[in-house]
Amino acid sequence: MFSHKAFEDVQEAVEWYEEQKQGLGIEFTLKLEEAKVLLESNPELYRKVEAEIRKMSLKKFPYALFYEIDEPAREVGIIAVLHHKRGLEAFKKRLKLE
């Protein structure tokens, strides 16, 4: 479900939140799990922001999940987990580099 780069994004965020307050990284991870369950049950809930890429904002944390839907399998692939300050432009830049 998470691409290699998205997994790295998550690790970076979890480490940063844990440095800020013990347990906050775990809370971030739990919100990601909630988001994953929601996306699995209703992948078309969020709008497209770039071609077939959709964006979902996390609750409580200023992060967004960028994902695509594998239509035949109806599976969600999360390709980035980025802080809102980095925004859509940072995501587009990443796509060009890959």
Short mmCIF file of C-alpha atoms in Angstrom, two decimals, residues 69-76:
data_model
loop_
_atom_site.label_atom_id
_atom_site.label_comp_id
_atom_site.label_asym_id
_atom_site.label_seq_id
_atom_site.Cartn_x
_atom_site.Cartn_y
_atom_site.Cartn_z
CA ILE A 69 -6.20 3.77 -7.29
CA ASP A 70 -5.33 0.61 -9.17
CA GLU A 71 -8.71 0.36 -10.88
CA PRO A 72 -8.82 -3.30 -11.86
CA ALA A 73 -7.82 -4.43 -8.36
CA ARG A 74 -9.51 -1.48 -6.57
CA GLU A 75 -6.37 -1.15 -4.44
CA VAL A 76 -4.97 2.10 -3.11
#
